[in-house]
Every structure is written in C-alpha cells, then in structure tokens.
mmCIF file of C-alpha atoms and ligand atoms in Angstrom:
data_model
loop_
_atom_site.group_PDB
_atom_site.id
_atom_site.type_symbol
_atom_site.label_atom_id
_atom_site.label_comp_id
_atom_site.label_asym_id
_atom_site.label_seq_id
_atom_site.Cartn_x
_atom_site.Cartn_y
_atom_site.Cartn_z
ATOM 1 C CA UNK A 828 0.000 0.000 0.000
ATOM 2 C CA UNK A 829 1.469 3.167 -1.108
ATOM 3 C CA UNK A 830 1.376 5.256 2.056
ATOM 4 C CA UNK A 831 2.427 9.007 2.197
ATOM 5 C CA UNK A 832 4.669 10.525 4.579
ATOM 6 C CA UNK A 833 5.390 13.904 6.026
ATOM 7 C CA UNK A 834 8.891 15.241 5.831
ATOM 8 C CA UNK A 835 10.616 18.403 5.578
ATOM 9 C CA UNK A 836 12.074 20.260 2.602
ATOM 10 C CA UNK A 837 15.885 19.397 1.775
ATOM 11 C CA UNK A 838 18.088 22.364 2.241
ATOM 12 C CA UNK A 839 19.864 21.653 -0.608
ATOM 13 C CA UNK A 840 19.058 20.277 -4.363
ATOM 14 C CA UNK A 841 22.008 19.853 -6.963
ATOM 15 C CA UNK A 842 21.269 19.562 -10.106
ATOM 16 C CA UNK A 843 24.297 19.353 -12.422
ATOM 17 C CA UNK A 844 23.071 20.407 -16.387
ATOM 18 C CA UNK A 845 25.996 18.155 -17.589
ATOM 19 C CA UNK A 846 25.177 15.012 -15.881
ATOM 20 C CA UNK A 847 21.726 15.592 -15.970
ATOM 21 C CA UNK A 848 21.765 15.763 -20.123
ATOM 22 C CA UNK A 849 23.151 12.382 -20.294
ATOM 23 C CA UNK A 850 20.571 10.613 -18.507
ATOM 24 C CA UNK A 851 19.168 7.500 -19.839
ATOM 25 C CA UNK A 852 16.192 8.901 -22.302
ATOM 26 C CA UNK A 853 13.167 7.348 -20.305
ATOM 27 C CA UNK A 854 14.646 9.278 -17.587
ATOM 28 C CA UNK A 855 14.463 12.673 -19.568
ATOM 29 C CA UNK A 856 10.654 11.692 -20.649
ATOM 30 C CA UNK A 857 9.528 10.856 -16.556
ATOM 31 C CA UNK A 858 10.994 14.478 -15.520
ATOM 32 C CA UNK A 859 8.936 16.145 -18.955
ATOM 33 C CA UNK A 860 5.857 13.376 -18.268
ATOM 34 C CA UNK A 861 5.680 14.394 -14.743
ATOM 35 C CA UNK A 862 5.516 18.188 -15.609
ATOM 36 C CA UNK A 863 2.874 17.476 -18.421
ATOM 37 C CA UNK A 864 0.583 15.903 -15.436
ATOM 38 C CA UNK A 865 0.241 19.176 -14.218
ATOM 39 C CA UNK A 866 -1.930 20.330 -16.437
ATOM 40 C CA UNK A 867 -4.453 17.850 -15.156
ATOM 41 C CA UNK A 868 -3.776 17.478 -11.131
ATOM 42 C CA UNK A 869 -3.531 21.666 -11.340
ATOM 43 C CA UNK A 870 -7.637 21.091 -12.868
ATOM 44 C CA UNK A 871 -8.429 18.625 -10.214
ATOM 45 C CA UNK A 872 -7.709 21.037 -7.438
ATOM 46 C CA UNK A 873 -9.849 23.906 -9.136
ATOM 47 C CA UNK A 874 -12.300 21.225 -9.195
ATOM 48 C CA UNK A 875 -11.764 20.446 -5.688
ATOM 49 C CA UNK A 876 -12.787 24.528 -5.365
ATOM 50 C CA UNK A 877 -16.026 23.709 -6.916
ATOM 51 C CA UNK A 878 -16.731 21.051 -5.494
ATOM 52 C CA UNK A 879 -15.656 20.503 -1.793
ATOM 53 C CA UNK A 880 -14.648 24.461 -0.667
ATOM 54 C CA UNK A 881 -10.901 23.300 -0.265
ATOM 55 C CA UNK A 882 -7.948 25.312 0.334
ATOM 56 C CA UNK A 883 -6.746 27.300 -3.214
ATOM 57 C CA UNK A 884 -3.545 29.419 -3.619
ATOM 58 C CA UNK A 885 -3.685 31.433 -6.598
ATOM 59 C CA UNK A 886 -0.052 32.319 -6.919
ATOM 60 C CA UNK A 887 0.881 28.823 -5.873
ATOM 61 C CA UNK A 888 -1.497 27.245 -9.049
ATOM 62 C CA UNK A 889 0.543 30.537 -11.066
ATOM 63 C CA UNK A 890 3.826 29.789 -10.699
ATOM 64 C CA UNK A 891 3.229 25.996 -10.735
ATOM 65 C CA UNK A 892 0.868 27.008 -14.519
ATOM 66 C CA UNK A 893 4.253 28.927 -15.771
ATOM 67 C CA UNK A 894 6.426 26.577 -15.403
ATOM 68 C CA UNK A 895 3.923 23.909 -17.306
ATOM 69 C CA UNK A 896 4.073 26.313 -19.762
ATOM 70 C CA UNK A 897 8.075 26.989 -19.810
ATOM 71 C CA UNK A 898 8.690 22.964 -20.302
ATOM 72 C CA UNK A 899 5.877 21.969 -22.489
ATOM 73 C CA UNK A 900 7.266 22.867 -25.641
ATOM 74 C CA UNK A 901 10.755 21.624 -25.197
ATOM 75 C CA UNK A 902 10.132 18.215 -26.495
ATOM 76 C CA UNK A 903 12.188 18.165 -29.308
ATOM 77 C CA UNK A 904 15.232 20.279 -27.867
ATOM 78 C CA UNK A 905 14.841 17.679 -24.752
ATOM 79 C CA UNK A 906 15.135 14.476 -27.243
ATOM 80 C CA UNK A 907 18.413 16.837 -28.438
ATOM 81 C CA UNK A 908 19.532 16.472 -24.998
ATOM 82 C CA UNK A 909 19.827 20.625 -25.354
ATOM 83 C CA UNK A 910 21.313 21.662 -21.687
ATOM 84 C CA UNK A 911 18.800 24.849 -22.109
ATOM 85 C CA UNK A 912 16.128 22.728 -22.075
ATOM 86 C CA UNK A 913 17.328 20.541 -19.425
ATOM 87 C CA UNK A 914 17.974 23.016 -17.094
ATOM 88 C CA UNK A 915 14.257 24.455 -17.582
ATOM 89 C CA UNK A 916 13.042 21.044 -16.920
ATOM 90 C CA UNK A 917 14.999 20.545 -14.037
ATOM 91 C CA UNK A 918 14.204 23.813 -12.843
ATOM 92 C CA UNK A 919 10.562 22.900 -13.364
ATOM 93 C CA UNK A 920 10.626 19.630 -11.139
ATOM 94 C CA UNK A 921 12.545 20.854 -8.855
ATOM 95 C CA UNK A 922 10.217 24.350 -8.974
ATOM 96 C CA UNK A 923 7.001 22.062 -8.490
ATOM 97 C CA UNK A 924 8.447 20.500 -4.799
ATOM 98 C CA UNK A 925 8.922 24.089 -3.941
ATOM 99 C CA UNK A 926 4.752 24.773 -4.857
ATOM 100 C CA UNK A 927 4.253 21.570 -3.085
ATOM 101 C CA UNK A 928 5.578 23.291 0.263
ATOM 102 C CA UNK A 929 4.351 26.325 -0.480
ATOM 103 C CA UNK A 930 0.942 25.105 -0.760
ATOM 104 C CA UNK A 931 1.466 22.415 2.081
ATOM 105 C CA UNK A 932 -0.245 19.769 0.464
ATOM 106 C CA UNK A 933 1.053 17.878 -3.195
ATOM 107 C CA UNK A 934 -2.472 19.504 -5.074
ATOM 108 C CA UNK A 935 -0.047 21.241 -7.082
ATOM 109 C CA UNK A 936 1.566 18.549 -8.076
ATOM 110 C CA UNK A 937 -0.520 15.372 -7.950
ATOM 111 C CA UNK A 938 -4.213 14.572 -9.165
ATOM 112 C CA UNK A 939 -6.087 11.705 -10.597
ATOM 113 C CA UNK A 940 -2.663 11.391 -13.161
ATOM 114 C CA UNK A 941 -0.820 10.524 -10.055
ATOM 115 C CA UNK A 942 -3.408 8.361 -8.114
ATOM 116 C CA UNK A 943 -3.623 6.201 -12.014
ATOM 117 C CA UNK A 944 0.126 5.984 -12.271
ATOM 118 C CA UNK A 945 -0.053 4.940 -8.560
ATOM 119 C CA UNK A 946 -2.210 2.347 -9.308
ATOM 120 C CA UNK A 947 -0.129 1.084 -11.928
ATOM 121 C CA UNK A 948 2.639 1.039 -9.570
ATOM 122 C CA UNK A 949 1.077 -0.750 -6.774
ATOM 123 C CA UNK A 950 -0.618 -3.221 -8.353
ATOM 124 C CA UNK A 951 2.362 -4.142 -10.483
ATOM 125 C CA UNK A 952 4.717 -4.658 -7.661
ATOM 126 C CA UNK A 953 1.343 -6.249 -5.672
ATOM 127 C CA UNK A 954 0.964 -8.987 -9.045
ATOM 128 C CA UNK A 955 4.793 -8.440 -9.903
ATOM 129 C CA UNK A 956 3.612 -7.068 -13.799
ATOM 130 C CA UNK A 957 5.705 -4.409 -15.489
ATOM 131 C CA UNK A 958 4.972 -0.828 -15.158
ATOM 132 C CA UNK A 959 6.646 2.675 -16.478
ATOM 133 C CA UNK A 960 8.846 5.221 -14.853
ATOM 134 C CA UNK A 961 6.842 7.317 -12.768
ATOM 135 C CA UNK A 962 6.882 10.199 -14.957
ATOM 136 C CA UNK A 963 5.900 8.029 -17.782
ATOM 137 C CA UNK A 964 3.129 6.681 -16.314
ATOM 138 C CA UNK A 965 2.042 10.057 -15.192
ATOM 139 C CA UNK A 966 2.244 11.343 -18.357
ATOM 140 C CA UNK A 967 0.141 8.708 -20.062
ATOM 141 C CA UNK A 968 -2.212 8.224 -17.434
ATOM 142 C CA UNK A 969 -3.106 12.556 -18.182
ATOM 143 C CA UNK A 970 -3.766 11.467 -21.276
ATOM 144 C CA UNK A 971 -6.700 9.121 -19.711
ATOM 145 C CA UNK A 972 -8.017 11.534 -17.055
ATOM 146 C CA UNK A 973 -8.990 14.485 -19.823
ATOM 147 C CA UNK A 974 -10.842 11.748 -22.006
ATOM 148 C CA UNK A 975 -12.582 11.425 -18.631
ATOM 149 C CA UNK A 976 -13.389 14.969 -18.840
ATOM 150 C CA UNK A 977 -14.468 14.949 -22.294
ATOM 151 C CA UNK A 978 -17.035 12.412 -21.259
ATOM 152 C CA UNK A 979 -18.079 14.303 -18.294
ATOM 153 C CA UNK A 980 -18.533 17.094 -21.030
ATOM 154 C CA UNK A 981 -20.082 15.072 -24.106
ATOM 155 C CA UNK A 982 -22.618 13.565 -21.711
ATOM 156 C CA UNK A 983 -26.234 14.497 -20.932
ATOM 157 C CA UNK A 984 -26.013 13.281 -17.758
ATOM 158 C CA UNK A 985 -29.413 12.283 -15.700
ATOM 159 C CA UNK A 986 -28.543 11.681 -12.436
ATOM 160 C CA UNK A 987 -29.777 8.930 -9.786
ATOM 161 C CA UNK A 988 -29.308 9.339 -5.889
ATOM 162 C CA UNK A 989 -26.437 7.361 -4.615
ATOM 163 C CA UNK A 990 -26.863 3.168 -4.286
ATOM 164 C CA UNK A 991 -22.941 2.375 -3.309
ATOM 165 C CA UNK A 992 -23.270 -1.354 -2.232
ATOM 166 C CA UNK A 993 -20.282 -1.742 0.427
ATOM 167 C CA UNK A 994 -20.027 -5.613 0.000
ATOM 168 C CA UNK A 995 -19.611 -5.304 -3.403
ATOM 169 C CA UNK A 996 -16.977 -2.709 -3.543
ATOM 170 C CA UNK A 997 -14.685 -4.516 -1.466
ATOM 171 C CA UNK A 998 -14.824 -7.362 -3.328
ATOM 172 C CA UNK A 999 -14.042 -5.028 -6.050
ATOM 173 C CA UNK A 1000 -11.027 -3.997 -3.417
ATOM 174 C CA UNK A 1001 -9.801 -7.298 -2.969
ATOM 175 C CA UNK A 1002 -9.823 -8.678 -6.991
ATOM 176 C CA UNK A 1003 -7.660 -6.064 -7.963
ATOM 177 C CA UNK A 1004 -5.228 -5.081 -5.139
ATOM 178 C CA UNK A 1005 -4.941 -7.855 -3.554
ATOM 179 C CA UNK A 1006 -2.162 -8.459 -0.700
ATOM 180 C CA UNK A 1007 -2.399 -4.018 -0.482
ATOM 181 C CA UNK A 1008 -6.577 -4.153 -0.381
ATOM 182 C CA UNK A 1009 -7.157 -4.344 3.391
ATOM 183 C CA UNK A 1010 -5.342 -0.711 3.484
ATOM 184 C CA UNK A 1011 -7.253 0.571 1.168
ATOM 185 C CA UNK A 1012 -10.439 -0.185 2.240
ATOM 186 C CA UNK A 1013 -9.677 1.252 5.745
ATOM 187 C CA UNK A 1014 -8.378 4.177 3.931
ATOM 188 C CA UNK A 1015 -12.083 4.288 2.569
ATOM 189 C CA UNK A 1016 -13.996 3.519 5.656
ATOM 190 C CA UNK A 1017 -12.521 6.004 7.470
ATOM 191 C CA UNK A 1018 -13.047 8.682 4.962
ATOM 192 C CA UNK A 1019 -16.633 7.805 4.094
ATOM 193 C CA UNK A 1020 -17.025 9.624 0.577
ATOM 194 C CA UNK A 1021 -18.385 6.641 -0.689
ATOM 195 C CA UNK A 1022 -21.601 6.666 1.126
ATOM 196 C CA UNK A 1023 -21.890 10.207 0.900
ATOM 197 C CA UNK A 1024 -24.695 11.102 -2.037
ATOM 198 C CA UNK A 1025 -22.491 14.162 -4.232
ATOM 199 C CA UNK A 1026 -25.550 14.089 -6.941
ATOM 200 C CA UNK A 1027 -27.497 17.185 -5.556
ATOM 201 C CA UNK A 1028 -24.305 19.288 -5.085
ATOM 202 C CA UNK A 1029 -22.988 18.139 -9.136
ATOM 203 C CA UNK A 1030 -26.510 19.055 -10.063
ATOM 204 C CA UNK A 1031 -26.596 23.006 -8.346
ATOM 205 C CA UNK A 1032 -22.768 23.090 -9.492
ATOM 206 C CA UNK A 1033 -22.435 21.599 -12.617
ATOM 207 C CA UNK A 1034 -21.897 25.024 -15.018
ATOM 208 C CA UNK A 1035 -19.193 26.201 -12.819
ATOM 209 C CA UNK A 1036 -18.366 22.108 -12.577
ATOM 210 C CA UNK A 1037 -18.034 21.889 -16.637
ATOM 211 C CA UNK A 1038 -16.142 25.471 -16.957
ATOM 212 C CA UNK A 1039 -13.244 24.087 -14.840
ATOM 213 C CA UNK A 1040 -13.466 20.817 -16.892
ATOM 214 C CA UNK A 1041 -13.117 22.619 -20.248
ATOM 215 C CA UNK A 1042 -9.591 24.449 -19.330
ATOM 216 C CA UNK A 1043 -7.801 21.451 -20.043
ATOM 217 C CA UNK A 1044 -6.087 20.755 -23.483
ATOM 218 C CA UNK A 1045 -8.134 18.400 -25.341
ATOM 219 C CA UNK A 1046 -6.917 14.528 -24.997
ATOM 220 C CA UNK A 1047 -5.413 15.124 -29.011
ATOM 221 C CA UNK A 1048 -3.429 17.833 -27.828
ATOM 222 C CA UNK A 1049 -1.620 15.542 -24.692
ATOM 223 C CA UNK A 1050 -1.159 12.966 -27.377
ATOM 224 C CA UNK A 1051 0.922 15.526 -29.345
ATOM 225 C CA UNK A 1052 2.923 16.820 -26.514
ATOM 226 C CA UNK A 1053 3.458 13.142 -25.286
ATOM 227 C CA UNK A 1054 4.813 12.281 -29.545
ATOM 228 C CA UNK A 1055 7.328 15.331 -29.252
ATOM 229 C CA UNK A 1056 9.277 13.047 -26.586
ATOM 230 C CA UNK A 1057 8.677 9.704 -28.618
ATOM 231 C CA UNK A 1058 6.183 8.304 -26.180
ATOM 232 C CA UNK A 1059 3.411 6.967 -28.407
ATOM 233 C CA UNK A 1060 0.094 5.835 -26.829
ATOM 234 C CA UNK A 1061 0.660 2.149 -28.262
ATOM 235 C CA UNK A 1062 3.557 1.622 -25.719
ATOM 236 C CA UNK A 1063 0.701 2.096 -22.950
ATOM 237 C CA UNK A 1064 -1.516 0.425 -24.707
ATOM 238 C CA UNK A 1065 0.717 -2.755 -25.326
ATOM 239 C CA UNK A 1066 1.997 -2.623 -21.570
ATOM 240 C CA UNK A 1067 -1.664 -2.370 -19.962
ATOM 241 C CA UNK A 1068 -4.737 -4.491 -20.799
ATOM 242 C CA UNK A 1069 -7.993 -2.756 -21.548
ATOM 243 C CA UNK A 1070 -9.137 -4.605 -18.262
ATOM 244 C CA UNK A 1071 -6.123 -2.936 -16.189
ATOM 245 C CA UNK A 1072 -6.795 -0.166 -17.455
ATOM 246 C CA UNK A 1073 -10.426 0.263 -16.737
ATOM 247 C CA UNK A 1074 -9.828 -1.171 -12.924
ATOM 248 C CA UNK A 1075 -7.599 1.967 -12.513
ATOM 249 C CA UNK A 1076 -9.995 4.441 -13.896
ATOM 250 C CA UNK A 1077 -12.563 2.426 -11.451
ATOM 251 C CA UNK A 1078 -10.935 1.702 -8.609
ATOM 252 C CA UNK A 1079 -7.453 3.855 -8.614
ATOM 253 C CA UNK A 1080 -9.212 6.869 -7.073
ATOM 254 C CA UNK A 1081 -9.232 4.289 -3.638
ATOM 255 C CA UNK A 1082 -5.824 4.650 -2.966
ATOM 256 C CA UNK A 1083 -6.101 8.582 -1.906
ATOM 257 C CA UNK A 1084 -7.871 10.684 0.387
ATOM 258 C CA UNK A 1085 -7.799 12.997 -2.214
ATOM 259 C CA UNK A 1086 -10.926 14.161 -4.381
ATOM 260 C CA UNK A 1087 -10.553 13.962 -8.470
ATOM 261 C CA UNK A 1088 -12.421 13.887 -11.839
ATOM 262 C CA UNK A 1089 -12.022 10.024 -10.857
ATOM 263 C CA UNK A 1090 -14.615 10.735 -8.214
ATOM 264 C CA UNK A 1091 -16.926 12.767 -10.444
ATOM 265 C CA UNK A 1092 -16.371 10.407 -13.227
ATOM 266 C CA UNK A 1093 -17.388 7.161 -11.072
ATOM 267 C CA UNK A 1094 -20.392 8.512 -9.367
ATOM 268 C CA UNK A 1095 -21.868 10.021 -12.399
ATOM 269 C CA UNK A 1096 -20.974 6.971 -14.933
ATOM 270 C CA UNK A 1097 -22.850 3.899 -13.672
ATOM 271 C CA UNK A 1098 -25.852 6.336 -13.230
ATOM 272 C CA UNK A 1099 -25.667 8.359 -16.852
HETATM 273 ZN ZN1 ZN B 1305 4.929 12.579 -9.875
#
C-alpha cells in the first residue's frame, strides 16, 4: 500500500546540467511526463474549489501554470539532450516541490494522473507485472483523465441518488489489489465519501463544474505533446490491458484521500 509521509524540505538540491543531459532517455521523458501531469492534477484542485470548498492558492497554481508552460514545448530540444532545455526542466521539477511546500499539500503537483500511475505502480509490484517510470506513467495516465473529462462534457447526464453497495466494492477492493486491499479499504472507511450522495451538489454546481473541466487541453493535444518526446500511446496500450486499465480508472481513485475527476467520473458513470 502506497502510504504518504510527512517530511521536511531538503536544504539543498544539486542539479548538475551536464550530468543531468546524459541521462538515460526514459529518464528525460519521466521528468517532462511528470511536468505534463500538471496540467491535469492543477484542474483537479480547481475542481476540488467547486466542489468541496478546499484550500486554493492562486499564486501557488501561477507559478506551478508557468512553469507547465516553460517545459511543455521543449520536447524536441529535450530528445536533443539541449542543456537549455534541461535546465528548464529541471528547474521545473525541482520548482514544483517548492509549490508543493508552499501550498502544504502535493495539489499542485498530484491529481487523478498521479493516483492512475499509482495504481499502476502498486498493483504491479502487488501482481509483480511491469509498469513505467513514474513520470511516464504520469504522463500517459493525463492522457486518460482528460478523455474522462471529455465524457463528463459530451454527456447528458441524468442523475440517480447514490446506491454504493459496500459488499460489493470490497470485493471489487480485494480482486484487484490484492495483498495491499485491506489498506485501502480502511483508507475508505474512514473517509466515508463513498456513502456520501455528491448528486445534488454536481446538479446546483455543474456550469461552474463543466467550466473548470473545459480548461484542459483536449486529450489530441496531450497525445501531441506526449509524440514530441517519442512516447506513443501504443507503448501504454501494449503494456496495460484494456481490463487494467479500466480497474484503474474504477478503482485507482481508492488509494487517496484525495478528491478527483475520478470521483466525479465514477459517481456520475454507472448512473448516466
Ligand atoms: Zn509525480
């Protein structure tokens, strides 16, 4: 079970341009795939706003937004191994931990991109299959979140109260996590969102729900950035089943005690 801890910030970080460069390539595309998430985790905690009151920073979301936008368009100069573009990278990562303590929470840095790669993570060390480099998997897995969104948006959604059937959820649990289930349906039980009924709330909120939902680049777009580093949606495809991958789009918003368009996705779904 992936559990988080509490630390304090380092007091140093070196980052050398000229050993950084050389890095193994995947390497390279986890640092740019983990600063591509951003544009989805930064939309999950606007929805968050919307949807549960919680804490917002502008200038934290600004700075973290910039920096997005510094690195996004370095693809090619990064596959060049251009130190420029390293160093704005770098300076990006690095830039994002800094927003994360600013903010005092990871919603800066980590959405339902994170709690899918984290899925992939778990349950491949859980059933010992492969999985990406972190960044990789974050980078792909924002690619599945917005087609989430675009649902949410292409939908005419009539919603039905709330029927979550505890038994079979955690048999749910327990099929796909296996040895790391137990965790995560305390996790669960103790947090109690899935007995709470959201539909009422969505319905009085769900202009203000769908103009946060929109800001996003479309899921073409991600593709595009994720092809200017050479990662093509067919490696995903070939390394995940369509099965693992709908359990994570199902089930990976479990792990967290964090709210996400997985949450909004999942309760409005089984009921559109
Ligand atoms: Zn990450």
């Amino acid at each position: 079970m992936k559990v988080t801890y509490s630390a304090h910030v380092p007091d140093v970080i070196l980052g050398d341009v000229n050993v950084l460069k050389d890095a193994p390539m995947d390497m390279i595309r986890a640092g740019y795939g983990d600063i591509l998430g951003k544009f989805s985790c930064l939309n999950d905690w606007k929805l968050a706003v919307v949807v549960n009151d919680e804490y917002f920073c502008q200038e934290v979301y600004d700075q973290t937004y910039d920096m997005l936008m510094q690195t996004k368009d370095l693809g090619a100069r990064l596959l060049a191994r251009d130190p420029d573009a390293i160093e704005t990278l770098m300076n990006a990562l690095v830039g994002v931990g800094v927003a994360m303590a600013y903010a005092g929470n990871s919603r800066p840095a980590s959405g339902s991109e994170h709690h899918l790669s984290h899925y992939f993570e778990v349950v491949g060390l859980v059933r010992d299959e492969p999985y990406f480099l972190h960044g990789i998997d974050v980078a792909y897995s924002a690619v599945v979140t917005e087609q989430l969104r675009e649902k949410l948006l292409e939908k005419t959604l009539s919603f039905a109260e709330n029927k979550f059937d505890e038994e079979a959820w955690s048999k749910e649990i327990r099929r796909v996590y296996g040895s790391a289930a137990e965790g995560v349906i305390a996790l669960q039980k103790k947090l109690g969102w899935h007995a709470e009924d959201r539909v009422a709330d969505y319905k009085a909120k769900w202009d203000a729900i769908c103009n946060v939902l929109r800001e996003v680049p479309s899921s073409k777009e991600l593709i595009a950035y994720l092809a200017s580093v050479e990662l093509p949606m067919d490696r995903f495809y070939a390394q995940y089943s369509s099965q693992k991958l709908e359990d994570a789009i199902h089930y990976a918003m479990d792990l967290m005690d964090r709210y996400s368009v997985l949450w909004l996705y999942n309760t409005l779904e089984e009921k559109a």
